[in-house]
């Protein structure tokens, strides 16, 4: 959803003469009998796919028809502007009523947010996919309300696999064997492993989860230098990378965008990527024939799938609490949850919308992703220092799998940031 992952992504903005934490709209609302809500949202569009403003315009227009006494002003901003602009508004005491972003823990820790049960109806809160709702909790209270989700899968080139007489791997031994065959047939990147600084925290988490590890333990506390994580990176270094099965560019120097491009041009037979790769393939002139499966685990056992999410948060403003709840309940109806997911190749965040999309052949490209929803493992966004830890992963993790690298030492150095 950064997406990252990360994922795996975020919002901003605020609005003209907006209100602060103590009340956006104030006397004007009281005199007119109208409540004015401010919403800051992120743009998921690009040069090919429509700007998110159209989505929010449709939501607001339909909401106003049912709630004529509530005005909603939405401003959409690019993802790289979001955090800074929201922080500026909060610092000035002019926090928007609702913000859609890639995190929530900082403002929740400062007691600036409503918890989900303070603004949502019981049916709406109960409708969230459980893995996503759990990831939105801080100290056992849900502050992050999932807005979008995505997962990462192993994409493989069907033509290259067919020529080699291969099937998608289900274990690490099979993955290694397939990569050897592909290398022998002259494939440049049998499997691209982007551990470069662009988004290494996503690729890393995929492999750690497949090796029965992760960034956190069963209690959701950081456990970065665990024995399982050391074993996974050691296997990557010695078996996959050490045999030259990951292509000519060292993984620590290979960014996700370059790995995806290699897949789109047929130079890479396998790559881990978000669901948005489907959109890139559809838009690409090369039209790569692809399949997608969960990244194999060490022994073929089921392990959590790496996921990302973006969040909706509601800032405290007692004058607007009821109106905030009404708007959010409307936003999370199946119609708009499905529309947002389908437009941008994302996953729905409610079980009812997920079930409907899984039953609809029009959404077949997303079915593999939909099947992972209940078993997603997200970044530890409830940790207020996650951004610093992620930066350290991006900076250091590639060194762990170099010929002279030491996976344990690298993981232990990253773990120091997490303390």
mmCIF file of C-alpha atoms in Angstrom:
data_model
loop_
_atom_site.group_PDB
_atom_site.id
_atom_site.type_symbol
_atom_site.label_atom_id
_atom_site.label_comp_id
_atom_site.label_asym_id
_atom_site.label_seq_id
_atom_site.Cartn_x
_atom_site.Cartn_y
_atom_site.Cartn_z
ATOM 1 C CA UNK A 1 0.000 0.000 0.000
ATOM 2 C CA UNK A 2 3.917 2.439 0.924
ATOM 3 C CA UNK A 3 2.591 0.092 -0.150
ATOM 4 C CA UNK A 4 5.561 1.104 0.369
ATOM 5 C CA UNK A 5 3.684 -1.759 1.248
ATOM 6 C CA UNK A 6 4.842 0.092 1.271
ATOM 7 C CA UNK A 7 3.565 -0.339 0.169
ATOM 8 C CA UNK A 8 2.130 -0.084 0.459
ATOM 9 C CA UNK A 9 0.522 5.388 0.456
ATOM 10 C CA UNK A 10 -0.997 8.970 1.879
ATOM 11 C CA UNK A 11 -2.759 12.375 1.993
ATOM 12 C CA UNK A 12 -2.940 15.887 2.718
ATOM 13 C CA UNK A 13 -4.478 19.139 2.756
ATOM 14 C CA UNK A 14 -6.703 21.440 4.296
ATOM 15 C CA UNK A 15 -8.930 24.008 3.434
ATOM 16 C CA UNK A 16 -9.199 27.616 3.168
ATOM 17 C CA UNK A 17 -10.467 29.149 6.376
ATOM 18 C CA UNK A 18 -10.556 25.826 8.092
ATOM 19 C CA UNK A 19 -11.136 24.913 11.595
ATOM 20 C CA UNK A 20 -8.761 23.841 14.207
ATOM 21 C CA UNK A 21 -8.866 21.086 16.705
ATOM 22 C CA UNK A 22 -11.426 23.025 18.656
ATOM 23 C CA UNK A 23 -13.850 23.410 15.776
ATOM 24 C CA UNK A 24 -13.680 23.885 12.006
ATOM 25 C CA UNK A 25 -16.396 26.186 10.844
ATOM 26 C CA UNK A 26 -17.401 27.567 14.213
ATOM 27 C CA UNK A 27 -19.957 30.400 14.233
ATOM 28 C CA UNK A 28 -20.679 30.153 10.514
ATOM 29 C CA UNK A 29 -21.922 26.619 11.015
ATOM 30 C CA UNK A 30 -24.020 27.633 13.985
ATOM 31 C CA UNK A 31 -25.636 30.517 12.100
ATOM 32 C CA UNK A 32 -26.364 28.531 8.933
ATOM 33 C CA UNK A 33 -27.349 25.276 10.586
ATOM 34 C CA UNK A 34 -24.810 23.549 8.384
ATOM 35 C CA UNK A 35 -21.742 21.596 9.419
ATOM 36 C CA UNK A 36 -18.687 21.984 7.192
ATOM 37 C CA UNK A 37 -16.220 19.085 7.217
ATOM 38 C CA UNK A 38 -12.706 19.308 5.846
ATOM 39 C CA UNK A 39 -11.094 16.247 4.300
ATOM 40 C CA UNK A 40 -7.551 15.788 3.054
ATOM 41 C CA UNK A 41 -6.946 12.965 0.588
ATOM 42 C CA UNK A 42 -4.178 11.522 -1.525
ATOM 43 C CA UNK A 43 -4.053 11.219 -5.274
ATOM 44 C CA UNK A 44 -3.767 7.641 -6.536
ATOM 45 C CA UNK A 45 -3.914 8.656 -10.182
ATOM 46 C CA UNK A 46 -1.096 8.866 -12.701
ATOM 47 C CA UNK A 47 -0.548 9.885 -16.319
ATOM 48 C CA UNK A 48 -2.821 7.065 -17.501
ATOM 49 C CA UNK A 49 -5.385 6.602 -14.741
ATOM 50 C CA UNK A 50 -7.725 9.267 -13.503
ATOM 51 C CA UNK A 51 -6.993 11.622 -10.645
ATOM 52 C CA UNK A 52 -8.606 10.728 -7.323
ATOM 53 C CA UNK A 53 -10.521 14.011 -7.286
ATOM 54 C CA UNK A 54 -13.228 12.421 -9.410
ATOM 55 C CA UNK A 55 -13.747 9.661 -6.853
ATOM 56 C CA UNK A 56 -14.091 12.100 -3.968
ATOM 57 C CA UNK A 57 -16.379 14.371 -5.991
ATOM 58 C CA UNK A 58 -18.759 11.456 -6.577
ATOM 59 C CA UNK A 59 -18.704 10.441 -2.912
ATOM 60 C CA UNK A 60 -19.377 13.974 -1.702
ATOM 61 C CA UNK A 61 -22.138 14.617 -4.241
ATOM 62 C CA UNK A 62 -23.979 11.442 -3.249
ATOM 63 C CA UNK A 63 -23.441 12.101 0.460
ATOM 64 C CA UNK A 64 -24.799 15.638 0.202
ATOM 65 C CA UNK A 65 -27.955 14.313 -1.439
ATOM 66 C CA UNK A 66 -28.619 12.241 1.682
ATOM 67 C CA UNK A 67 -27.227 14.750 4.210
ATOM 68 C CA UNK A 68 -28.004 18.278 2.950
ATOM 69 C CA UNK A 69 -26.987 19.772 6.292
ATOM 70 C CA UNK A 70 -23.352 18.651 5.991
ATOM 71 C CA UNK A 71 -20.898 20.277 3.591
ATOM 72 C CA UNK A 72 -17.716 18.352 2.787
ATOM 73 C CA UNK A 73 -14.666 20.057 1.333
ATOM 74 C CA UNK A 74 -12.086 17.597 -0.014
ATOM 75 C CA UNK A 75 -8.683 18.612 -1.265
ATOM 76 C CA UNK A 76 -6.529 16.024 -2.999
ATOM 77 C CA UNK A 77 -2.739 16.199 -2.974
ATOM 78 C CA UNK A 78 0.115 14.152 -4.335
ATOM 79 C CA UNK A 79 1.512 11.504 -1.974
ATOM 80 C CA UNK A 80 4.865 13.218 -1.479
ATOM 81 C CA UNK A 81 3.139 16.347 -0.151
ATOM 82 C CA UNK A 82 0.850 14.754 2.350
ATOM 83 C CA UNK A 83 2.704 14.316 5.606
ATOM 84 C CA UNK A 84 4.315 17.729 5.545
ATOM 85 C CA UNK A 85 1.075 19.589 4.817
ATOM 86 C CA UNK A 86 -0.927 17.747 7.423
ATOM 87 C CA UNK A 87 1.813 18.363 9.986
ATOM 88 C CA UNK A 88 1.739 22.078 9.190
ATOM 89 C CA UNK A 89 -2.028 22.229 9.653
ATOM 90 C CA UNK A 90 -1.893 20.376 12.943
ATOM 91 C CA UNK A 91 0.915 22.605 14.164
ATOM 92 C CA UNK A 92 -1.222 25.681 13.426
ATOM 93 C CA UNK A 93 -4.175 24.182 15.283
ATOM 94 C CA UNK A 94 -6.086 23.800 12.013
ATOM 95 C CA UNK A 95 -6.250 20.033 11.699
ATOM 96 C CA UNK A 96 -8.707 18.754 9.082
ATOM 97 C CA UNK A 97 -11.631 16.726 10.335
ATOM 98 C CA UNK A 98 -10.593 13.688 8.292
ATOM 99 C CA UNK A 99 -7.249 12.774 6.794
ATOM 100 C CA UNK A 100 -6.372 9.844 4.575
ATOM 101 C CA UNK A 101 -2.723 8.929 5.023
ATOM 102 C CA UNK A 102 -0.205 6.118 5.274
ATOM 103 C CA UNK A 103 0.122 6.229 9.059
ATOM 104 C CA UNK A 104 -1.714 7.107 12.224
ATOM 105 C CA UNK A 105 0.448 6.317 15.257
ATOM 106 C CA UNK A 106 2.062 9.731 15.701
ATOM 107 C CA UNK A 107 -1.241 11.592 16.065
ATOM 108 C CA UNK A 108 -2.878 8.760 17.989
ATOM 109 C CA UNK A 109 -0.035 8.788 20.500
ATOM 110 C CA UNK A 110 -0.649 12.517 20.995
ATOM 111 C CA UNK A 111 -4.348 11.847 21.673
ATOM 112 C CA UNK A 112 -5.434 13.957 18.698
ATOM 113 C CA UNK A 113 -7.576 11.292 17.035
ATOM 114 C CA UNK A 114 -10.934 9.706 17.612
ATOM 115 C CA UNK A 115 -10.846 5.951 17.929
ATOM 116 C CA UNK A 116 -12.899 4.090 15.337
ATOM 117 C CA UNK A 117 -15.614 3.185 17.842
ATOM 118 C CA UNK A 118 -16.077 6.871 18.682
ATOM 119 C CA UNK A 119 -17.125 7.778 15.138
ATOM 120 C CA UNK A 120 -18.162 4.669 13.213
ATOM 121 C CA UNK A 121 -21.355 2.710 13.551
ATOM 122 C CA UNK A 122 -20.935 -0.805 14.935
ATOM 123 C CA UNK A 123 -21.750 -2.537 11.598
ATOM 124 C CA UNK A 124 -19.200 -0.463 9.707
ATOM 125 C CA UNK A 125 -16.411 -1.015 12.214
ATOM 126 C CA UNK A 126 -17.197 -4.724 12.273
ATOM 127 C CA UNK A 127 -17.046 -4.914 8.479
ATOM 128 C CA UNK A 128 -13.308 -4.232 8.220
ATOM 129 C CA UNK A 129 -11.069 -7.103 7.159
ATOM 130 C CA UNK A 130 -9.735 -8.314 10.504
ATOM 131 C CA UNK A 131 -6.047 -8.269 9.577
ATOM 132 C CA UNK A 132 -6.382 -4.627 8.540
ATOM 133 C CA UNK A 133 -8.410 -3.583 11.573
ATOM 134 C CA UNK A 134 -5.816 -5.177 13.856
ATOM 135 C CA UNK A 135 -3.033 -3.307 12.081
ATOM 136 C CA UNK A 136 -4.861 -0.046 12.780
ATOM 137 C CA UNK A 137 -4.671 -0.481 16.556
ATOM 138 C CA UNK A 138 -2.525 1.318 19.085
ATOM 139 C CA UNK A 139 -2.744 0.162 22.704
ATOM 140 C CA UNK A 140 -5.722 -2.036 21.792
ATOM 141 C CA UNK A 141 -7.774 0.825 20.362
ATOM 142 C CA UNK A 142 -8.299 1.228 16.623
ATOM 143 C CA UNK A 143 -7.330 4.679 15.374
ATOM 144 C CA UNK A 144 -6.379 3.800 11.819
ATOM 145 C CA UNK A 145 -9.394 2.986 9.666
ATOM 146 C CA UNK A 146 -8.190 1.168 6.528
ATOM 147 C CA UNK A 147 -8.915 2.973 3.285
ATOM 148 C CA UNK A 148 -7.008 0.900 0.752
ATOM 149 C CA UNK A 149 -4.911 -2.235 0.939
ATOM 150 C CA UNK A 150 -2.554 -4.085 -1.311
ATOM 151 C CA UNK A 151 -0.412 -7.156 -1.195
ATOM 152 C CA UNK A 152 2.743 -8.319 -2.896
ATOM 153 C CA UNK A 153 2.860 -11.475 -4.955
ATOM 154 C CA UNK A 154 5.467 -13.337 -6.965
ATOM 155 C CA UNK A 155 4.832 -12.580 -10.641
ATOM 156 C CA UNK A 156 6.255 -14.947 -13.240
ATOM 157 C CA UNK A 157 6.555 -14.766 -17.008
ATOM 158 C CA UNK A 158 4.341 -17.531 -18.384
ATOM 159 C CA UNK A 159 6.178 -17.709 -21.729
ATOM 160 C CA UNK A 160 9.611 -18.107 -20.121
ATOM 161 C CA UNK A 161 8.263 -20.733 -17.725
ATOM 162 C CA UNK A 162 6.533 -22.651 -20.534
ATOM 163 C CA UNK A 163 9.683 -22.703 -22.667
ATOM 164 C CA UNK A 164 11.623 -24.079 -19.699
ATOM 165 C CA UNK A 165 8.915 -26.614 -18.858
ATOM 166 C CA UNK A 166 8.448 -25.094 -15.398
ATOM 167 C CA UNK A 167 5.537 -24.600 -13.030
ATOM 168 C CA UNK A 168 5.315 -21.829 -10.388
ATOM 169 C CA UNK A 169 7.459 -22.787 -7.368
ATOM 170 C CA UNK A 170 5.907 -23.647 -4.010
ATOM 171 C CA UNK A 171 9.100 -24.040 -1.917
ATOM 172 C CA UNK A 172 12.495 -22.381 -1.799
ATOM 173 C CA UNK A 173 14.130 -25.511 -3.228
ATOM 174 C CA UNK A 174 11.762 -25.381 -6.197
ATOM 175 C CA UNK A 175 12.377 -21.652 -6.598
ATOM 176 C CA UNK A 176 16.135 -22.219 -6.694
ATOM 177 C CA UNK A 177 15.802 -25.113 -9.140
ATOM 178 C CA UNK A 178 13.563 -23.068 -11.450
ATOM 179 C CA UNK A 179 15.964 -20.123 -11.340
ATOM 180 C CA UNK A 180 18.868 -22.403 -12.303
ATOM 181 C CA UNK A 181 16.979 -23.678 -15.351
ATOM 182 C CA UNK A 182 16.030 -20.157 -16.395
ATOM 183 C CA UNK A 183 19.614 -18.975 -16.009
ATOM 184 C CA UNK A 184 20.855 -21.876 -18.147
ATOM 185 C CA UNK A 185 18.413 -20.764 -20.861
ATOM 186 C CA UNK A 186 19.923 -17.292 -20.902
ATOM 187 C CA UNK A 187 17.341 -15.374 -18.875
ATOM 188 C CA UNK A 188 19.036 -12.213 -17.596
ATOM 189 C CA UNK A 189 17.213 -12.098 -14.269
ATOM 190 C CA UNK A 190 15.880 -15.548 -13.303
ATOM 191 C CA UNK A 191 14.435 -13.741 -10.279
ATOM 192 C CA UNK A 192 14.895 -10.038 -9.630
ATOM 193 C CA UNK A 193 15.435 -9.250 -5.936
ATOM 194 C CA UNK A 194 15.289 -5.464 -5.449
ATOM 195 C CA UNK A 195 16.926 -4.667 -2.116
ATOM 196 C CA UNK A 196 17.998 -1.214 -3.290
ATOM 197 C CA UNK A 197 17.179 1.951 -1.363
ATOM 198 C CA UNK A 198 13.932 2.746 -3.189
ATOM 199 C CA UNK A 199 11.730 0.330 -1.229
ATOM 200 C CA UNK A 200 13.900 -2.361 0.324
ATOM 201 C CA UNK A 201 11.678 -2.639 3.401
ATOM 202 C CA UNK A 202 8.918 -4.217 1.261
ATOM 203 C CA UNK A 203 11.072 -6.792 -0.537
ATOM 204 C CA UNK A 204 12.803 -7.640 2.736
ATOM 205 C CA UNK A 205 9.551 -8.214 4.614
ATOM 206 C CA UNK A 206 8.289 -10.543 1.893
ATOM 207 C CA UNK A 207 11.297 -12.818 2.269
ATOM 208 C CA UNK A 208 11.325 -12.638 6.070
ATOM 209 C CA UNK A 209 7.671 -13.673 6.267
ATOM 210 C CA UNK A 210 8.280 -16.517 3.830
ATOM 211 C CA UNK A 211 11.052 -17.675 6.164
ATOM 212 C CA UNK A 212 8.681 -17.689 9.168
ATOM 213 C CA UNK A 213 10.022 -14.402 10.534
ATOM 214 C CA UNK A 214 9.175 -10.738 10.081
ATOM 215 C CA UNK A 215 9.831 -7.364 11.622
ATOM 216 C CA UNK A 216 7.838 -8.200 14.755
ATOM 217 C CA UNK A 217 7.159 -11.219 16.944
ATOM 218 C CA UNK A 218 3.830 -12.745 17.963
ATOM 219 C CA UNK A 219 3.259 -9.902 20.433
ATOM 220 C CA UNK A 220 3.840 -7.279 17.710
ATOM 221 C CA UNK A 221 7.118 -6.143 19.276
ATOM 222 C CA UNK A 222 10.137 -5.550 17.085
ATOM 223 C CA UNK A 223 12.162 -8.725 16.540
ATOM 224 C CA UNK A 224 14.311 -7.750 13.586
ATOM 225 C CA UNK A 225 17.434 -9.790 14.401
ATOM 226 C CA UNK A 226 15.554 -13.026 15.102
ATOM 227 C CA UNK A 227 17.113 -16.385 14.270
ATOM 228 C CA UNK A 228 14.511 -16.926 11.528
ATOM 229 C CA UNK A 229 15.375 -13.594 9.883
ATOM 230 C CA UNK A 230 19.115 -14.309 10.016
ATOM 231 C CA UNK A 231 18.511 -17.727 8.433
ATOM 232 C CA UNK A 232 16.414 -16.210 5.637
ATOM 233 C CA UNK A 233 18.985 -13.602 4.648
ATOM 234 C CA UNK A 234 21.744 -16.173 4.888
ATOM 235 C CA UNK A 235 19.842 -18.413 2.454
ATOM 236 C CA UNK A 236 19.271 -15.490 0.083
ATOM 237 C CA UNK A 237 22.935 -14.574 0.196
ATOM 238 C CA UNK A 238 24.376 -18.057 -0.211
ATOM 239 C CA UNK A 239 21.826 -19.981 -2.278
ATOM 240 C CA UNK A 240 19.983 -17.526 -4.486
ATOM 241 C CA UNK A 241 22.274 -14.536 -4.863
ATOM 242 C CA UNK A 242 25.497 -16.466 -4.387
ATOM 243 C CA UNK A 243 24.679 -18.709 -7.352
ATOM 244 C CA UNK A 244 24.090 -15.721 -9.601
ATOM 245 C CA UNK A 245 20.384 -16.396 -9.932
ATOM 246 C CA UNK A 246 19.291 -12.792 -9.293
ATOM 247 C CA UNK A 247 20.794 -11.133 -12.354
ATOM 248 C CA UNK A 248 23.781 -8.918 -13.137
ATOM 249 C CA UNK A 249 22.894 -6.075 -10.753
ATOM 250 C CA UNK A 250 23.618 -6.724 -7.059
ATOM 251 C CA UNK A 251 20.307 -6.771 -5.147
ATOM 252 C CA UNK A 252 21.485 -3.926 -2.910
ATOM 253 C CA UNK A 253 21.816 -1.736 -6.018
ATOM 254 C CA UNK A 254 18.594 -2.835 -7.688
ATOM 255 C CA UNK A 255 15.529 -0.694 -7.075
ATOM 256 C CA UNK A 256 11.946 -1.913 -7.410
ATOM 257 C CA UNK A 257 11.208 0.262 -10.449
ATOM 258 C CA UNK A 258 14.156 -1.210 -12.328
ATOM 259 C CA UNK A 259 13.207 -4.771 -11.332
ATOM 260 C CA UNK A 260 9.647 -4.214 -12.529
ATOM 261 C CA UNK A 261 10.901 -2.730 -15.784
ATOM 262 C CA UNK A 262 13.052 -5.824 -16.325
ATOM 263 C CA UNK A 263 9.944 -7.956 -15.867
ATOM 264 C CA UNK A 264 7.881 -5.817 -18.251
ATOM 265 C CA UNK A 265 10.522 -6.153 -20.979
ATOM 266 C CA UNK A 266 10.917 -9.900 -20.545
ATOM 267 C CA UNK A 267 14.393 -9.723 -19.025
ATOM 268 C CA UNK A 268 13.214 -10.979 -15.614
ATOM 269 C CA UNK A 269 11.345 -14.250 -15.266
ATOM 270 C CA UNK A 270 10.177 -13.597 -11.701
ATOM 271 C CA UNK A 271 9.733 -10.543 -9.510
ATOM 272 C CA UNK A 272 7.926 -9.682 -6.288
ATOM 273 C CA UNK A 273 5.608 -6.747 -6.854
ATOM 274 C CA UNK A 274 2.400 -5.045 -5.684
ATOM 275 C CA UNK A 275 -0.937 -5.532 -7.403
ATOM 276 C CA UNK A 276 -0.366 -2.284 -9.280
ATOM 277 C CA UNK A 277 1.956 -4.271 -11.557
ATOM 278 C CA UNK A 278 -1.216 -5.606 -13.192
ATOM 279 C CA UNK A 279 -2.052 -2.068 -14.250
ATOM 280 C CA UNK A 280 1.489 -1.498 -15.523
ATOM 281 C CA UNK A 281 1.337 -4.690 -17.575
ATOM 282 C CA UNK A 282 -2.021 -3.690 -19.036
ATOM 283 C CA UNK A 283 -0.627 -0.267 -19.950
ATOM 284 C CA UNK A 284 2.635 -1.636 -21.330
ATOM 285 C CA UNK A 285 3.192 -2.091 -25.055
ATOM 286 C CA UNK A 286 5.094 -5.323 -24.325
ATOM 287 C CA UNK A 287 2.026 -7.072 -22.822
ATOM 288 C CA UNK A 288 3.882 -9.649 -20.757
ATOM 289 C CA UNK A 289 1.957 -12.908 -20.235
ATOM 290 C CA UNK A 290 2.050 -13.293 -16.486
ATOM 291 C CA UNK A 291 0.894 -15.382 -13.563
ATOM 292 C CA UNK A 292 0.928 -14.432 -9.899
ATOM 293 C CA UNK A 293 1.270 -16.586 -6.800
ATOM 294 C CA UNK A 294 2.223 -16.002 -3.164
ATOM 295 C CA UNK A 295 5.983 -15.986 -2.625
ATOM 296 C CA UNK A 296 6.908 -19.588 -1.721
ATOM 297 C CA UNK A 297 7.827 -20.323 1.873
ATOM 298 C CA UNK A 298 10.871 -22.336 2.827
ATOM 299 C CA UNK A 299 9.021 -25.674 3.056
ATOM 300 C CA UNK A 300 5.789 -24.858 1.242
ATOM 301 C CA UNK A 301 3.812 -24.204 4.413
ATOM 302 C CA UNK A 302 1.369 -21.303 4.468
ATOM 303 C CA UNK A 303 2.916 -18.124 5.865
ATOM 304 C CA UNK A 304 1.531 -14.581 6.184
ATOM 305 C CA UNK A 305 1.574 -12.484 3.033
ATOM 306 C CA UNK A 306 3.150 -9.063 3.076
ATOM 307 C CA UNK A 307 0.553 -6.315 2.809
ATOM 308 C CA UNK A 308 0.330 -2.545 2.867
ATOM 309 C CA UNK A 309 -2.494 -0.183 3.723
ATOM 310 C CA UNK A 310 -3.409 3.466 3.714
ATOM 311 C CA UNK A 311 -5.542 4.829 6.494
ATOM 312 C CA UNK A 312 -8.310 7.251 7.314
ATOM 313 C CA UNK A 313 -8.019 9.115 10.603
ATOM 314 C CA UNK A 314 -10.477 11.450 12.282
ATOM 315 C CA UNK A 315 -9.146 14.361 14.316
ATOM 316 C CA UNK A 316 -10.927 15.248 17.514
ATOM 317 C CA UNK A 317 -13.477 18.030 17.124
ATOM 318 C CA UNK A 318 -16.519 17.535 19.314
ATOM 319 C CA UNK A 319 -18.613 19.989 17.277
ATOM 320 C CA UNK A 320 -18.195 17.752 14.236
ATOM 321 C CA UNK A 321 -18.027 14.280 15.709
ATOM 322 C CA UNK A 322 -21.519 13.209 14.618
ATOM 323 C CA UNK A 323 -21.062 14.567 11.089
ATOM 324 C CA UNK A 324 -17.649 12.894 10.801
ATOM 325 C CA UNK A 325 -19.224 9.576 11.715
ATOM 326 C CA UNK A 326 -22.024 9.976 9.200
ATOM 327 C CA UNK A 327 -19.595 10.754 6.401
ATOM 328 C CA UNK A 328 -17.301 7.857 7.258
ATOM 329 C CA UNK A 329 -20.195 5.392 7.459
ATOM 330 C CA UNK A 330 -21.189 6.546 3.964
ATOM 331 C CA UNK A 331 -17.617 6.325 2.646
ATOM 332 C CA UNK A 332 -17.364 2.682 3.744
ATOM 333 C CA UNK A 333 -20.433 1.460 1.874
ATOM 334 C CA UNK A 334 -19.599 -1.357 -0.568
ATOM 335 C CA UNK A 335 -20.144 0.847 -3.603
ATOM 336 C CA UNK A 336 -17.323 3.246 -2.791
ATOM 337 C CA UNK A 337 -14.989 0.687 -1.237
ATOM 338 C CA UNK A 338 -15.240 -1.410 -4.407
ATOM 339 C CA UNK A 339 -14.935 1.573 -6.720
ATOM 340 C CA UNK A 340 -11.694 2.769 -5.138
ATOM 341 C CA UNK A 341 -10.164 -0.710 -5.154
ATOM 342 C CA UNK A 342 -11.121 -1.543 -8.735
ATOM 343 C CA UNK A 343 -9.959 1.741 -10.227
ATOM 344 C CA UNK A 344 -6.412 1.490 -8.880
ATOM 345 C CA UNK A 345 -5.838 -2.286 -8.678
ATOM 346 C CA UNK A 346 -6.071 -2.283 -4.887
ATOM 347 C CA UNK A 347 -7.800 -4.525 -2.388
ATOM 348 C CA UNK A 348 -11.083 -3.664 -0.651
ATOM 349 C CA UNK A 349 -10.936 -3.127 3.089
ATOM 350 C CA UNK A 350 -14.319 -4.575 4.086
ATOM 351 C CA UNK A 351 -15.256 -8.247 4.039
ATOM 352 C CA UNK A 352 -18.524 -7.673 2.183
ATOM 353 C CA UNK A 353 -16.808 -5.771 -0.633
ATOM 354 C CA UNK A 354 -14.043 -8.386 -0.771
ATOM 355 C CA UNK A 355 -16.580 -11.223 -1.051
ATOM 356 C CA UNK A 356 -18.431 -9.415 -3.823
ATOM 357 C CA UNK A 357 -15.256 -8.768 -5.819
ATOM 358 C CA UNK A 358 -14.098 -12.378 -5.354
ATOM 359 C CA UNK A 359 -17.391 -13.581 -6.837
ATOM 360 C CA UNK A 360 -17.263 -11.179 -9.795
ATOM 361 C CA UNK A 361 -15.211 -12.312 -12.826
ATOM 362 C CA UNK A 362 -14.705 -8.691 -13.767
ATOM 363 C CA UNK A 363 -12.237 -8.529 -10.888
ATOM 364 C CA UNK A 364 -10.466 -11.807 -11.669
ATOM 365 C CA UNK A 365 -6.988 -10.182 -11.920
ATOM 366 C CA UNK A 366 -7.322 -9.316 -8.221
ATOM 367 C CA UNK A 367 -8.485 -12.751 -7.034
ATOM 368 C CA UNK A 368 -5.031 -13.947 -5.942
ATOM 369 C CA UNK A 369 -4.656 -10.777 -3.912
ATOM 370 C CA UNK A 370 -8.149 -11.083 -2.467
ATOM 371 C CA UNK A 371 -7.322 -14.594 -1.288
ATOM 372 C CA UNK A 372 -4.514 -13.196 0.895
ATOM 373 C CA UNK A 373 -6.595 -10.556 2.678
ATOM 374 C CA UNK A 374 -7.278 -12.448 5.894
ATOM 375 C CA UNK A 375 -3.623 -13.424 6.275
ATOM 376 C CA UNK A 376 -1.875 -10.126 5.585
ATOM 377 C CA UNK A 377 1.028 -8.927 7.689
ATOM 378 C CA UNK A 378 1.609 -5.189 7.433
ATOM 379 C CA UNK A 379 4.452 -2.914 8.372
ATOM 380 C CA UNK A 380 4.502 -2.177 12.117
ATOM 381 C CA UNK A 381 2.908 1.238 11.598
ATOM 382 C CA UNK A 382 1.674 1.334 15.199
ATOM 383 C CA UNK A 383 5.311 1.902 16.179
ATOM 384 C CA UNK A 384 5.974 5.635 16.226
ATOM 385 C CA UNK A 385 9.564 5.100 15.068
ATOM 386 C CA UNK A 386 8.699 2.848 12.118
ATOM 387 C CA UNK A 387 9.727 5.503 9.570
ATOM 388 C CA UNK A 388 13.214 5.651 11.099
ATOM 389 C CA UNK A 389 13.486 1.862 11.162
ATOM 390 C CA UNK A 390 12.338 1.634 7.533
ATOM 391 C CA UNK A 391 14.970 4.185 6.538
ATOM 392 C CA UNK A 392 17.658 2.058 8.194
ATOM 393 C CA UNK A 393 16.426 -1.031 6.358
ATOM 394 C CA UNK A 394 16.619 0.814 3.044
ATOM 395 C CA UNK A 395 20.117 2.014 3.878
ATOM 396 C CA UNK A 396 21.623 -1.200 5.224
ATOM 397 C CA UNK A 397 19.814 -4.357 4.138
ATOM 398 C CA UNK A 398 21.511 -4.695 0.762
ATOM 399 C CA UNK A 399 24.873 -5.050 2.506
ATOM 400 C CA UNK A 400 23.666 -8.175 4.307
ATOM 401 C CA UNK A 401 23.582 -10.199 1.091
ATOM 402 C CA UNK A 402 26.843 -9.076 -0.528
ATOM 403 C CA UNK A 403 29.638 -11.648 -0.803
ATOM 404 C CA UNK A 404 31.316 -10.210 2.298
ATOM 405 C CA UNK A 405 28.063 -9.333 4.067
ATOM 406 C CA UNK A 406 27.046 -10.582 7.492
ATOM 407 C CA UNK A 407 23.252 -10.934 7.799
ATOM 408 C CA UNK A 408 23.303 -11.152 11.595
ATOM 409 C CA UNK A 409 25.423 -8.023 12.043
ATOM 410 C CA UNK A 410 23.312 -6.026 9.603
ATOM 411 C CA UNK A 411 20.044 -7.054 11.253
ATOM 412 C CA UNK A 412 21.423 -6.291 14.703
ATOM 413 C CA UNK A 413 22.487 -2.828 13.557
ATOM 414 C CA UNK A 414 18.966 -2.152 12.247
ATOM 415 C CA UNK A 415 17.472 -3.515 15.481
ATOM 416 C CA UNK A 416 19.313 -0.825 17.454
ATOM 417 C CA UNK A 417 17.214 1.807 15.686
ATOM 418 C CA UNK A 418 14.055 -0.055 16.652
ATOM 419 C CA UNK A 419 14.765 0.063 20.396
#
